[in-house]
PDB file of C-alpha atoms and ligand atoms in Angstrom:
ATOM      1  CA  MET A  22      -3.924  23.304   6.212  1.00  0.00           C
ATOM      2  CA  THR A  23      -0.517  21.803   5.720  1.00  0.00           C
ATOM      3  CA  ALA A  24       1.922  23.893   3.640  1.00  0.00           C
ATOM      4  CA  GLU A  25       2.063  21.944   0.429  1.00  0.00           C
ATOM      5  CA  SER A  26       5.849  22.552  -0.229  1.00  0.00           C
ATOM      6  CA  THR A  27       6.889  19.360   0.783  1.00  0.00           C
ATOM      7  CA  PRO A  28       4.767  16.870  -1.561  1.00  0.00           C
ATOM      8  CA  VAL A  29       5.419  13.734   0.396  1.00  0.00           C
ATOM      9  CA  ILE A  30       5.984  14.160   4.259  1.00  0.00           C
ATOM     10  CA  VAL A  31       7.747  11.476   6.297  1.00  0.00           C
ATOM     11  CA  GLU A  32       7.479  10.986   9.923  1.00  0.00           C
ATOM     12  CA  ARG A  33      10.339   8.537  10.910  1.00  0.00           C
ATOM     13  CA  HIS A  34       9.084   7.272  14.277  1.00  0.00           C
ATOM     14  CA  GLY A  35      10.510   4.005  15.692  1.00  0.00           C
ATOM     15  CA  PRO A  36       9.504   0.908  13.688  1.00  0.00           C
ATOM     16  CA  VAL A  37       6.438   2.483  12.188  1.00  0.00           C
ATOM     17  CA  TRP A  38       6.930   5.351   9.851  1.00  0.00           C
ATOM     18  CA  HIS A  39       4.075   7.655   8.775  1.00  0.00           C
ATOM     19  CA  VAL A  40       4.057   8.731   4.990  1.00  0.00           C
ATOM     20  CA  GLN A  41       1.550  11.286   3.874  1.00  0.00           C
ATOM     21  CA  ILE A  42       0.962  12.465   0.539  1.00  0.00           C
ATOM     22  CA  ASN A  43       0.675  16.431   0.917  1.00  0.00           C
ATOM     23  CA  ALA A  44      -1.194  17.891  -1.964  1.00  0.00           C
ATOM     24  CA  PRO A  45      -4.557  18.423  -0.230  1.00  0.00           C
ATOM     25  CA  ALA A  46      -5.572  21.395  -2.481  1.00  0.00           C
ATOM     26  CA  ARG A  47      -5.568  18.836  -5.638  1.00  0.00           C
ATOM     27  CA  ARG A  48      -6.975  16.137  -3.361  1.00  0.00           C
ATOM     28  CA  ASN A  49      -3.549  14.520  -2.874  1.00  0.00           C
ATOM     29  CA  ALA A  50      -3.477  13.772  -6.831  1.00  0.00           C
ATOM     30  CA  LEU A  51      -0.633  11.729  -8.288  1.00  0.00           C
ATOM     31  CA  GLY A  52       1.360  14.750  -9.750  1.00  0.00           C
ATOM     32  CA  ARG A  53       5.110  14.295 -10.814  1.00  0.00           C
ATOM     33  CA  ALA A  54       6.248  15.796  -7.687  1.00  0.00           C
ATOM     34  CA  VAL A  55       4.069  13.482  -5.419  1.00  0.00           C
ATOM     35  CA  VAL A  56       5.199  10.170  -7.209  1.00  0.00           C
ATOM     36  CA  GLU A  57       8.816  11.158  -7.316  1.00  0.00           C
ATOM     37  CA  GLY A  58       8.361  11.765  -3.782  1.00  0.00           C
ATOM     38  CA  LEU A  59       6.692   8.359  -3.009  1.00  0.00           C
ATOM     39  CA  ALA A  60       9.684   6.671  -5.023  1.00  0.00           C
ATOM     40  CA  ALA A  61      12.326   8.337  -2.963  1.00  0.00           C
ATOM     41  CA  VAL A  62      10.503   6.914   0.192  1.00  0.00           C
ATOM     42  CA  ALA A  63      10.188   3.530  -1.166  1.00  0.00           C
ATOM     43  CA  ARG A  64      13.771   3.320  -1.784  1.00  0.00           C
ATOM     44  CA  GLU A  65      14.751   4.673   1.640  1.00  0.00           C
ATOM     45  CA  VAL A  66      12.060   2.280   3.463  1.00  0.00           C
ATOM     46  CA  ALA A  67      13.641  -0.838   1.581  1.00  0.00           C
ATOM     47  CA  THR A  68      17.081  -0.251   3.041  1.00  0.00           C
ATOM     48  CA  GLU A  69      16.459   1.117   6.366  1.00  0.00           C
ATOM     49  CA  LYS A  70      16.689  -1.344   9.104  1.00  0.00           C
ATOM     50  CA  THR A  71      14.773   0.314  11.861  1.00  0.00           C
ATOM     51  CA  VAL A  72      11.515   0.556  10.056  1.00  0.00           C
ATOM     52  CA  ARG A  73       9.106  -2.434   9.783  1.00  0.00           C
ATOM     53  CA  ALA A  74       5.809  -0.954   8.730  1.00  0.00           C
ATOM     54  CA  VAL A  75       4.728   2.094   6.856  1.00  0.00           C
ATOM     55  CA  ILE A  76       1.404   3.720   7.303  1.00  0.00           C
ATOM     56  CA  LEU A  77       0.444   5.794   4.136  1.00  0.00           C
ATOM     57  CA  SER A  78      -2.166   8.356   4.138  1.00  0.00           C
ATOM     58  CA  GLY A  79      -3.340  11.542   2.345  1.00  0.00           C
ATOM     59  CA  ALA A  80      -3.208  15.139   3.903  1.00  0.00           C
ATOM     60  CA  GLY A  81      -6.455  17.156   4.539  1.00  0.00           C
ATOM     61  CA  ASP A  82      -9.663  15.880   5.283  1.00  0.00           C
ATOM     62  CA  LYS A  83     -11.160  15.220   1.900  1.00  0.00           C
ATOM     63  CA  ALA A  84      -9.075  12.617   0.275  1.00  0.00           C
ATOM     64  CA  PHE A  85      -6.637   9.814   0.416  1.00  0.00           C
ATOM     65  CA  CYS A  86      -5.807  10.217  -3.229  1.00  0.00           C
ATOM     66  CA  ALA A  87      -8.038  11.497  -5.871  1.00  0.00           C
ATOM     67  CA  GLY A  88      -5.710   9.585  -8.546  1.00  0.00           C
ATOM     68  CA  ALA A  89      -3.869  11.025 -11.494  1.00  0.00           C
ATOM     69  CA  ASP A  90      -3.351  14.846 -11.380  1.00  0.00           C
ATOM     70  CA  LEU A  91      -5.879  15.587 -14.237  1.00  0.00           C
ATOM     71  CA  LYS A  92      -4.695  18.988 -14.445  1.00  0.00           C
ATOM     72  CA  GLU A  93      -1.261  18.247 -14.587  1.00  0.00           C
ATOM     73  CA  ARG A  94      -2.069  15.568 -17.427  1.00  0.00           C
ATOM     74  CA  ARG A  95      -3.909  17.729 -19.445  1.00  0.00           C
ATOM     75  CA  GLY A  96      -0.706  19.815 -20.226  1.00  0.00           C
ATOM     76  CA  MET A  97       1.337  16.551 -21.169  1.00  0.00           C
ATOM     77  CA  ALA A  98       2.143  15.651 -24.919  1.00  0.00           C
ATOM     78  CA  GLU A  99       1.697  11.857 -25.641  1.00  0.00           C
ATOM     79  CA  PRO A 100       5.079  10.845 -25.079  1.00  0.00           C
ATOM     80  CA  GLU A 101       5.066  12.713 -21.771  1.00  0.00           C
ATOM     81  CA  VAL A 102       2.207  10.740 -20.573  1.00  0.00           C
ATOM     82  CA  ARG A 103       3.623   7.444 -21.441  1.00  0.00           C
ATOM     83  CA  ALA A 104       6.914   8.176 -19.585  1.00  0.00           C
ATOM     84  CA  PHE A 105       4.909   9.288 -16.475  1.00  0.00           C
ATOM     85  CA  VAL A 106       2.700   6.226 -16.399  1.00  0.00           C
ATOM     86  CA  THR A 107       6.149   4.173 -16.662  1.00  0.00           C
ATOM     87  CA  LEU A 108       7.374   6.295 -13.525  1.00  0.00           C
ATOM     88  CA  LEU A 109       3.901   5.770 -11.757  1.00  0.00           C
ATOM     89  CA  ASN A 110       4.274   1.857 -12.364  1.00  0.00           C
ATOM     90  CA  ASP A 111       7.845   1.762 -11.382  1.00  0.00           C
ATOM     91  CA  THR A 112       7.006   3.570  -8.205  1.00  0.00           C
ATOM     92  CA  PHE A 113       4.030   1.488  -7.250  1.00  0.00           C
ATOM     93  CA  ASN A 114       5.618  -1.731  -8.089  1.00  0.00           C
ATOM     94  CA  ALA A 115       8.496  -0.657  -5.693  1.00  0.00           C
ATOM     95  CA  ILE A 116       5.908  -0.029  -2.992  1.00  0.00           C
ATOM     96  CA  ALA A 117       4.349  -3.565  -3.825  1.00  0.00           C
ATOM     97  CA  ALA A 118       7.463  -5.392  -3.732  1.00  0.00           C
ATOM     98  CA  SER A 119       8.860  -3.618  -0.721  1.00  0.00           C
ATOM     99  CA  PRO A 120      10.460  -5.703   2.056  1.00  0.00           C
ATOM    100  CA  LYS A 121       8.509  -3.905   4.542  1.00  0.00           C
ATOM    101  CA  VAL A 122       4.715  -3.912   5.436  1.00  0.00           C
ATOM    102  CA  TRP A 123       2.801  -1.013   3.936  1.00  0.00           C
ATOM    103  CA  ILE A 124      -0.627   0.099   5.330  1.00  0.00           C
ATOM    104  CA  ALA A 125      -2.835   2.383   3.487  1.00  0.00           C
ATOM    105  CA  ALA A 126      -4.705   4.417   5.940  1.00  0.00           C
ATOM    106  CA  ILE A 127      -7.687   5.832   3.590  1.00  0.00           C
ATOM    107  CA  HIS A 128     -10.103   8.562   4.106  1.00  0.00           C
ATOM    108  CA  GLY A 129     -12.264  10.512   1.838  1.00  0.00           C
ATOM    109  CA  ALA A 130     -11.986  10.050  -1.957  1.00  0.00           C
ATOM    110  CA  CYS A 131      -9.632   6.977  -3.177  1.00  0.00           C
ATOM    111  CA  LEU A 132     -10.233   6.978  -6.693  1.00  0.00           C
ATOM    112  CA  GLY A 133      -8.193   5.751  -9.820  1.00  0.00           C
ATOM    113  CA  GLY A 134      -4.567   5.942  -8.954  1.00  0.00           C
ATOM    114  CA  GLY A 135      -5.370   6.430  -5.634  1.00  0.00           C
ATOM    115  CA  LEU A 136      -7.180   2.910  -5.275  1.00  0.00           C
ATOM    116  CA  GLU A 137      -4.433   1.489  -7.258  1.00  0.00           C
ATOM    117  CA  LEU A 138      -1.737   2.863  -4.948  1.00  0.00           C
ATOM    118  CA  ALA A 139      -3.912   1.373  -1.877  1.00  0.00           C
ATOM    119  CA  LEU A 140      -3.860  -1.773  -3.658  1.00  0.00           C
ATOM    120  CA  CYS A 141      -0.027  -2.006  -3.834  1.00  0.00           C
ATOM    121  CA  CYS A 142      -0.143  -1.773   0.168  1.00  0.00           C
ATOM    122  CA  ASP A 143      -0.257  -4.974   1.879  1.00  0.00           C
ATOM    123  CA  LEU A 144      -3.306  -4.051   4.201  1.00  0.00           C
ATOM    124  CA  ARG A 145      -5.849  -1.214   3.893  1.00  0.00           C
ATOM    125  CA  VAL A 146      -7.796   0.529   6.423  1.00  0.00           C
ATOM    126  CA  ALA A 147     -10.512   2.623   5.519  1.00  0.00           C
ATOM    127  CA  HIS A 148     -12.216   5.455   7.306  1.00  0.00           C
ATOM    128  CA  GLU A 149     -16.164   4.713   7.445  1.00  0.00           C
ATOM    129  CA  GLY A 150     -16.716   7.730   5.270  1.00  0.00           C
ATOM    130  CA  ALA A 151     -14.378   6.798   2.589  1.00  0.00           C
ATOM    131  CA  ARG A 152     -15.398   6.366  -1.056  1.00  0.00           C
ATOM    132  CA  LEU A 153     -13.354   4.099  -3.405  1.00  0.00           C
ATOM    133  CA  GLY A 154     -13.570   3.392  -6.906  1.00  0.00           C
ATOM    134  CA  LEU A 155     -11.806   3.022 -10.331  1.00  0.00           C
ATOM    135  CA  PRO A 156     -13.372   5.673 -12.584  1.00  0.00           C
ATOM    136  CA  GLU A 157     -10.857   5.579 -15.377  1.00  0.00           C
ATOM    137  CA  ALA A 158     -13.119   4.080 -17.950  1.00  0.00           C
ATOM    138  CA  ARG A 159     -15.347   7.168 -17.600  1.00  0.00           C
ATOM    139  CA  LEU A 160     -12.518   9.283 -18.599  1.00  0.00           C
ATOM    140  CA  GLY A 161     -11.416   7.779 -21.684  1.00  0.00           C
ATOM    141  CA  ILE A 162      -8.702   5.509 -20.275  1.00  0.00           C
ATOM    142  CA  ILE A 163      -8.441   2.463 -18.093  1.00  0.00           C
ATOM    143  CA  PRO A 164      -6.630   1.784 -14.898  1.00  0.00           C
ATOM    144  CA  GLY A 165      -2.884   2.059 -15.912  1.00  0.00           C
ATOM    145  CA  ALA A 166      -1.244   1.456 -12.426  1.00  0.00           C
ATOM    146  CA  GLY A 167      -1.842  -2.143 -11.838  1.00  0.00           C
ATOM    147  CA  GLY A 168      -5.581  -1.693 -11.130  1.00  0.00           C
ATOM    148  CA  THR A 169      -6.770  -4.344 -13.786  1.00  0.00           C
ATOM    149  CA  GLN A 170      -4.232  -6.883 -12.403  1.00  0.00           C
ATOM    150  CA  ARG A 171      -4.308  -6.255  -8.798  1.00  0.00           C
ATOM    151  CA  LEU A 172      -8.105  -5.681  -8.129  1.00  0.00           C
ATOM    152  CA  PRO A 173      -9.154  -8.995  -9.547  1.00  0.00           C
ATOM    153  CA  ARG A 174      -6.142 -10.962  -7.796  1.00  0.00           C
ATOM    154  CA  LEU A 175      -7.660  -9.525  -4.542  1.00  0.00           C
ATOM    155  CA  ILE A 176     -11.361  -9.837  -4.697  1.00  0.00           C
ATOM    156  CA  GLY A 177     -11.875 -12.109  -7.892  1.00  0.00           C
ATOM    157  CA  VAL A 178     -12.503 -11.441 -11.627  1.00  0.00           C
ATOM    158  CA  ALA A 179     -16.350 -10.709 -11.545  1.00  0.00           C
ATOM    159  CA  ARG A 180     -16.200  -8.231  -8.817  1.00  0.00           C
ATOM    160  CA  ALA A 181     -13.057  -6.441  -9.908  1.00  0.00           C
ATOM    161  CA  LYS A 182     -14.852  -6.223 -13.455  1.00  0.00           C
ATOM    162  CA  GLU A 183     -17.924  -4.652 -11.923  1.00  0.00           C
ATOM    163  CA  LEU A 184     -15.888  -1.922 -10.504  1.00  0.00           C
ATOM    164  CA  VAL A 185     -13.995  -1.409 -13.524  1.00  0.00           C
ATOM    165  CA  LEU A 186     -16.617  -1.590 -16.203  1.00  0.00           C
ATOM    166  CA  THR A 187     -18.881   0.770 -14.428  1.00  0.00           C
ATOM    167  CA  GLY A 188     -16.412   3.081 -12.783  1.00  0.00           C
ATOM    168  CA  GLN A 189     -18.737   3.187  -9.861  1.00  0.00           C
ATOM    169  CA  ARG A 190     -18.006   4.639  -6.235  1.00  0.00           C
ATOM    170  CA  ILE A 191     -18.352   2.236  -3.374  1.00  0.00           C
ATOM    171  CA  ASP A 192     -18.564   3.208   0.393  1.00  0.00           C
ATOM    172  CA  ALA A 193     -16.312   1.677   3.102  1.00  0.00           C
ATOM    173  CA  ALA A 194     -18.850  -0.907   4.115  1.00  0.00           C
ATOM    174  CA  GLU A 195     -19.091  -2.088   0.756  1.00  0.00           C
ATOM    175  CA  ALA A 196     -15.256  -2.114   0.094  1.00  0.00           C
ATOM    176  CA  LEU A 197     -15.051  -4.178   3.250  1.00  0.00           C
ATOM    177  CA  ARG A 198     -17.761  -6.544   2.083  1.00  0.00           C
ATOM    178  CA  LEU A 199     -15.934  -7.203  -1.069  1.00  0.00           C
ATOM    179  CA  GLY A 200     -12.643  -7.507   0.403  1.00  0.00           C
ATOM    180  CA  VAL A 201     -11.194  -4.408  -1.082  1.00  0.00           C
ATOM    181  CA  VAL A 202     -10.149  -3.248   2.552  1.00  0.00           C
ATOM    182  CA  ASN A 203      -9.300  -5.364   5.475  1.00  0.00           C
ATOM    183  CA  ARG A 204     -10.864  -3.186   8.099  1.00  0.00           C
ATOM    184  CA  VAL A 205     -13.260  -0.024   8.528  1.00  0.00           C
ATOM    185  CA  ALA A 206     -12.542   2.366  11.448  1.00  0.00           C
ATOM    186  CA  ALA A 207     -14.320   5.561  12.880  1.00  0.00           C
ATOM    187  CA  ASP A 208     -10.390   7.028  12.517  1.00  0.00           C
ATOM    188  CA  HIS A 209      -8.551   5.517   9.518  1.00  0.00           C
ATOM    189  CA  LEU A 210      -5.119   6.689  11.391  1.00  0.00           C
ATOM    190  CA  ASP A 211      -5.946   5.223  14.630  1.00  0.00           C
ATOM    191  CA  GLY A 212      -7.160   1.906  12.820  1.00  0.00           C
ATOM    192  CA  ALA A 213      -3.893   1.773  10.723  1.00  0.00           C
ATOM    193  CA  GLN A 214      -1.875   2.388  13.839  1.00  0.00           C
ATOM    194  CA  ALA A 215      -3.688  -0.533  15.777  1.00  0.00           C
ATOM    195  CA  LEU A 216      -2.831  -2.808  12.656  1.00  0.00           C
ATOM    196  CA  ALA A 217       0.714  -1.601  12.414  1.00  0.00           C
ATOM    197  CA  ALA A 218       1.063  -2.436  16.320  1.00  0.00           C
ATOM    198  CA  GLU A 219       0.066  -5.748  15.839  1.00  0.00           C
ATOM    199  CA  VAL A 220       2.189  -6.191  12.435  1.00  0.00           C
ATOM    200  CA  THR A 221       5.332  -4.992  14.430  1.00  0.00           C
ATOM    201  CA  GLN A 222       4.892  -7.723  17.320  1.00  0.00           C
ATOM    202  CA  CYS A 223       6.372  -9.869  14.641  1.00  0.00           C
ATOM    203  CA  ALA A 224       9.858 -10.539  13.943  1.00  0.00           C
ATOM    204  CA  PRO A 225      11.113  -8.324  10.846  1.00  0.00           C
ATOM    205  CA  ILE A 226      12.843 -11.182   8.772  1.00  0.00           C
ATOM    206  CA  SER A 227       9.575 -13.287   9.342  1.00  0.00           C
ATOM    207  CA  LEU A 228       7.502 -10.212   7.850  1.00  0.00           C
ATOM    208  CA  THR A 229       9.692  -9.832   4.686  1.00  0.00           C
ATOM    209  CA  GLN A 230       9.883 -13.615   4.273  1.00  0.00           C
ATOM    210  CA  ALA A 231       6.091 -14.225   4.750  1.00  0.00           C
ATOM    211  CA  LYS A 232       5.147 -11.206   2.398  1.00  0.00           C
ATOM    212  CA  ARG A 233       7.677 -12.862  -0.302  1.00  0.00           C
ATOM    213  CA  ALA A 234       6.020 -16.235   0.418  1.00  0.00           C
ATOM    214  CA  VAL A 235       2.718 -14.936  -0.142  1.00  0.00           C
ATOM    215  CA  ASP A 236       3.251 -12.537  -3.098  1.00  0.00           C
ATOM    216  CA  LEU A 237       5.518 -14.690  -5.281  1.00  0.00           C
ATOM    217  CA  GLY A 238       3.981 -17.981  -4.061  1.00  0.00           C
ATOM    218  CA  TRP A 239       0.122 -17.859  -4.099  1.00  0.00           C
ATOM    219  CA  ASP A 240      -0.368 -18.088  -7.792  1.00  0.00           C
ATOM    220  CA  LEU A 241       2.084 -20.770  -8.619  1.00  0.00           C
ATOM    221  CA  PRO A 242       1.127 -24.352  -9.111  1.00  0.00           C
ATOM    222  CA  PHE A 243       0.382 -25.847  -5.394  1.00  0.00           C
ATOM    223  CA  GLU A 244       3.545 -28.013  -5.088  1.00  0.00           C
ATOM    224  CA  ALA A 245       5.407 -25.310  -6.595  1.00  0.00           C
ATOM    225  CA  GLY A 246       3.967 -22.926  -3.993  1.00  0.00           C
ATOM    226  CA  LEU A 247       4.795 -25.152  -1.198  1.00  0.00           C
ATOM    227  CA  ARG A 248       8.331 -25.420  -2.489  1.00  0.00           C
ATOM    228  CA  TRP A 249       8.438 -21.666  -2.566  1.00  0.00           C
ATOM    229  CA  GLU A 250       7.084 -21.375   0.992  1.00  0.00           C
ATOM    230  CA  ARG A 251       9.757 -23.522   2.165  1.00  0.00           C
ATOM    231  CA  ALA A 252      12.615 -21.625   0.492  1.00  0.00           C
ATOM    232  CA  CYS A 253      11.340 -18.426   2.405  1.00  0.00           C
ATOM    233  CA  TYR A 254      11.014 -20.370   5.473  1.00  0.00           C
ATOM    234  CA  ASP A 255      14.505 -21.516   5.308  1.00  0.00           C
ATOM    235  CA  VAL A 256      15.841 -18.002   5.503  1.00  0.00           C
ATOM    236  CA  THR A 257      14.162 -17.740   8.916  1.00  0.00           C
ATOM    237  CA  ILE A 258      16.027 -20.835  10.306  1.00  0.00           C
ATOM    238  CA  PRO A 259      19.668 -19.439  11.187  1.00  0.00           C
ATOM    239  CA  THR A 260      18.121 -15.982  12.476  1.00  0.00           C
ATOM    240  CA  ALA A 261      18.938 -14.656  15.977  1.00  0.00           C
ATOM    241  CA  ASP A 262      15.105 -13.820  16.309  1.00  0.00           C
ATOM    242  CA  ARG A 263      13.990 -17.165  15.822  1.00  0.00           C
ATOM    243  CA  LEU A 264      16.139 -18.362  18.722  1.00  0.00           C
ATOM    244  CA  GLU A 265      15.194 -15.180  20.796  1.00  0.00           C
ATOM    245  CA  ALA A 266      11.385 -16.084  20.294  1.00  0.00           C
ATOM    246  CA  LEU A 267      12.085 -19.771  21.545  1.00  0.00           C
ATOM    247  CA  ALA A 268      13.892 -18.134  24.597  1.00  0.00           C
ATOM    248  CA  ALA A 269      11.290 -15.625  25.242  1.00  0.00           C
ATOM    249  CA  PHE A 270       8.566 -18.367  25.173  1.00  0.00           C
ATOM    250  CA  ALA A 271      10.613 -20.455  27.739  1.00  0.00           C
ATOM    251  CA  GLU A 272      11.013 -17.585  29.815  1.00  0.00           C
ATOM    252  CA  LYS A 273       7.424 -16.508  29.654  1.00  0.00           C
ATOM    253  CA  ARG A 274       8.247 -12.673  28.373  1.00  0.00           C
ATOM    254  CA  ALA A 275       7.990 -10.977  25.137  1.00  0.00           C
ATOM    255  CA  PRO A 276      10.615 -11.184  22.792  1.00  0.00           C
ATOM    256  CA  ASP A 277      12.945  -8.569  21.813  1.00  0.00           C
ATOM    257  CA  PHE A 278      13.353  -8.908  17.872  1.00  0.00           C
ATOM    258  CA  LYS A 279      16.613  -7.208  16.324  1.00  0.00           C
ATOM    259  CA  GLY A 280      15.745  -8.120  12.620  1.00  0.00           C
ATOM    260  CA  GLU A 281      18.778 -10.456  12.644  1.00  0.00           C
TER     261      GLU A 281
HETATM  262  N1  COA B   7      -6.302  16.003 -10.451  1.00  0.00           N
HETATM  263  C1  COA B   7      -6.164  17.481 -10.219  1.00  0.00           C
HETATM  264  N2  COA B   7      -6.916  18.105  -9.620  1.00  0.00           N
HETATM  265  C2  COA B   7      -7.913  17.465  -8.663  1.00  0.00           C
HETATM  266  C3  COA B   7      -8.153  16.260  -8.944  1.00  0.00           C
HETATM  267  C4  COA B   7      -7.392  15.368  -9.707  1.00  0.00           C
HETATM  268  N3  COA B   7      -7.590  13.984  -9.663  1.00  0.00           N
HETATM  269  N4  COA B   7      -9.266  15.623  -8.156  1.00  0.00           N
HETATM  270  C5  COA B   7      -9.530  16.806  -7.485  1.00  0.00           C
HETATM  271  N5  COA B   7      -8.682  17.891  -8.000  1.00  0.00           N
HETATM  272  C6  COA B   7      -9.058  19.361  -7.765  1.00  0.00           C
HETATM  273  C7  COA B   7     -10.015  20.058  -8.355  1.00  0.00           C
HETATM  274  O1  COA B   7      -9.973  20.406  -9.605  1.00  0.00           O
HETATM  275  C8  COA B   7     -10.221  21.557  -7.605  1.00  0.00           C
HETATM  276  O2  COA B   7      -9.464  22.120  -7.694  1.00  0.00           O
HETATM  277  P1  COA B   7      -9.692  24.038  -7.755  1.00  0.00           P
HETATM  278  O3  COA B   7     -10.168  24.114  -6.051  1.00  0.00           O
HETATM  279  O4  COA B   7      -8.741  24.375  -8.396  1.00  0.00           O
HETATM  280  O5  COA B   7     -11.142  23.804  -8.544  1.00  0.00           O
HETATM  281  C9  COA B   7      -9.754  20.837  -5.933  1.00  0.00           C
HETATM  282  O6  COA B   7      -9.159  19.625  -6.214  1.00  0.00           O
HETATM  283  C10 COA B   7     -11.157  20.341  -5.225  1.00  0.00           C
HETATM  284  O7  COA B   7     -11.780  19.455  -5.814  1.00  0.00           O
HETATM  285  P2  COA B   7     -13.660  19.126  -5.587  1.00  0.00           P
HETATM  286  O8  COA B   7     -14.107  18.491  -6.734  1.00  0.00           O
HETATM  287  O9  COA B   7     -13.905  20.662  -5.501  1.00  0.00           O
HETATM  288  O10 COA B   7     -13.242  18.704  -4.147  1.00  0.00           O
HETATM  289  P3  COA B   7     -14.079  17.614  -3.584  1.00  0.00           P
HETATM  290  O11 COA B   7     -13.687  17.280  -2.274  1.00  0.00           O
HETATM  291  O12 COA B   7     -15.773  18.047  -3.430  1.00  0.00           O
HETATM  292  O13 COA B   7     -14.242  16.376  -4.430  1.00  0.00           O
HETATM  293  C11 COA B   7     -13.257  14.356  -5.441  1.00  0.00           C
HETATM  294  C12 COA B   7     -13.123  15.561  -4.291  1.00  0.00           C
HETATM  295  C13 COA B   7     -11.600  13.886  -5.443  1.00  0.00           C
HETATM  296  C14 COA B   7     -14.303  13.366  -5.241  1.00  0.00           C
HETATM  297  C15 COA B   7     -13.422  14.997  -6.848  1.00  0.00           C
HETATM  298  O14 COA B   7     -12.562  16.433  -7.204  1.00  0.00           O
HETATM  299  C16 COA B   7     -13.326  14.461  -8.085  1.00  0.00           C
HETATM  300  O15 COA B   7     -14.194  13.409  -8.414  1.00  0.00           O
HETATM  301  N6  COA B   7     -11.983  14.288  -8.584  1.00  0.00           N
HETATM  302  C17 COA B   7     -11.701  13.539  -9.943  1.00  0.00           C
HETATM  303  C18 COA B   7     -11.239  12.196  -9.392  1.00  0.00           C
HETATM  304  C19 COA B   7     -10.923  11.184 -10.508  1.00  0.00           C
HETATM  305  O16 COA B   7     -11.638  11.002 -11.629  1.00  0.00           O
HETATM  306  N7  COA B   7      -9.842  10.454 -10.368  1.00  0.00           N
HETATM  307  C20 COA B   7      -9.530   9.557 -11.432  1.00  0.00           C
HETATM  308  C21 COA B   7      -8.096  10.060 -12.331  1.00  0.00           C
HETATM  309  S1  COA B   7      -7.936   8.728 -13.224  1.00  0.00           S
END
């Protein structure tokens, strides 16, 4: 088993980085050290030009992430709980708003804050044996890291309410049917790598602007959404990568994007 001295392991290989939550003895639960590690990675990824996509996974063979660290939480006074939930939300929001594409590679348990973390990613690939759910209401709380907001936006209010108001766990096939995950794979890491390879064929500035266009535009009134799309499109017009794509097309070769 991986040594747990580093709560978040980052492999910085080329355009696709691999970020792994490394607390398998607690099923990669979101303790303070893990969340602070994720916050640091989110900051680094946002400013590091070479990285275009991030694969986020959990260590060990049991869980992507079992949600809040219920052992750590038990020792926290109420003000500490409030402060921690603020840190958790700030971190998750930074991942969701990242200029880079985040892909969750989900295996085993993906529960509570673990599913909320996956929902902050742009894309989700699940191992065929994964189990996903938001059990918070069974624990005397409610999803507190975006789950009640991101899940209905992703799959619709009625379907989201069924998961939130029952706390049920669903399998990967059901998650795919509902649209909670994009793909199911026999190997979640291979599946995420394949998806990342497709993503990184795109121009880096295009990825950032397309993500902004969707995330900040989809719930605007339609005409305002189209104006927002145009504003994001305009950012790509003066880029060298746009001219490189046109040249590559004319020369019948693959483009060599520089993110400029
Ligand atoms: N916080 C802290 N520790 C956790 C944890 C969590 N969320 N989830 C699991 N662990 C710990 C267990 O306490 C156990 O520790 P121990 O060996 O000291 O007893 C260890 O991880 C293994 O847990 P276990 O239940 O034996 O593993 P499993 O692989 O059979 O089941 C889960 C894994 C995730 C399905 C199960 O542990 C579970 O349901 N955890 C709670 C998940 C939850 O409700 N999260 C929502 C929080 S809002």
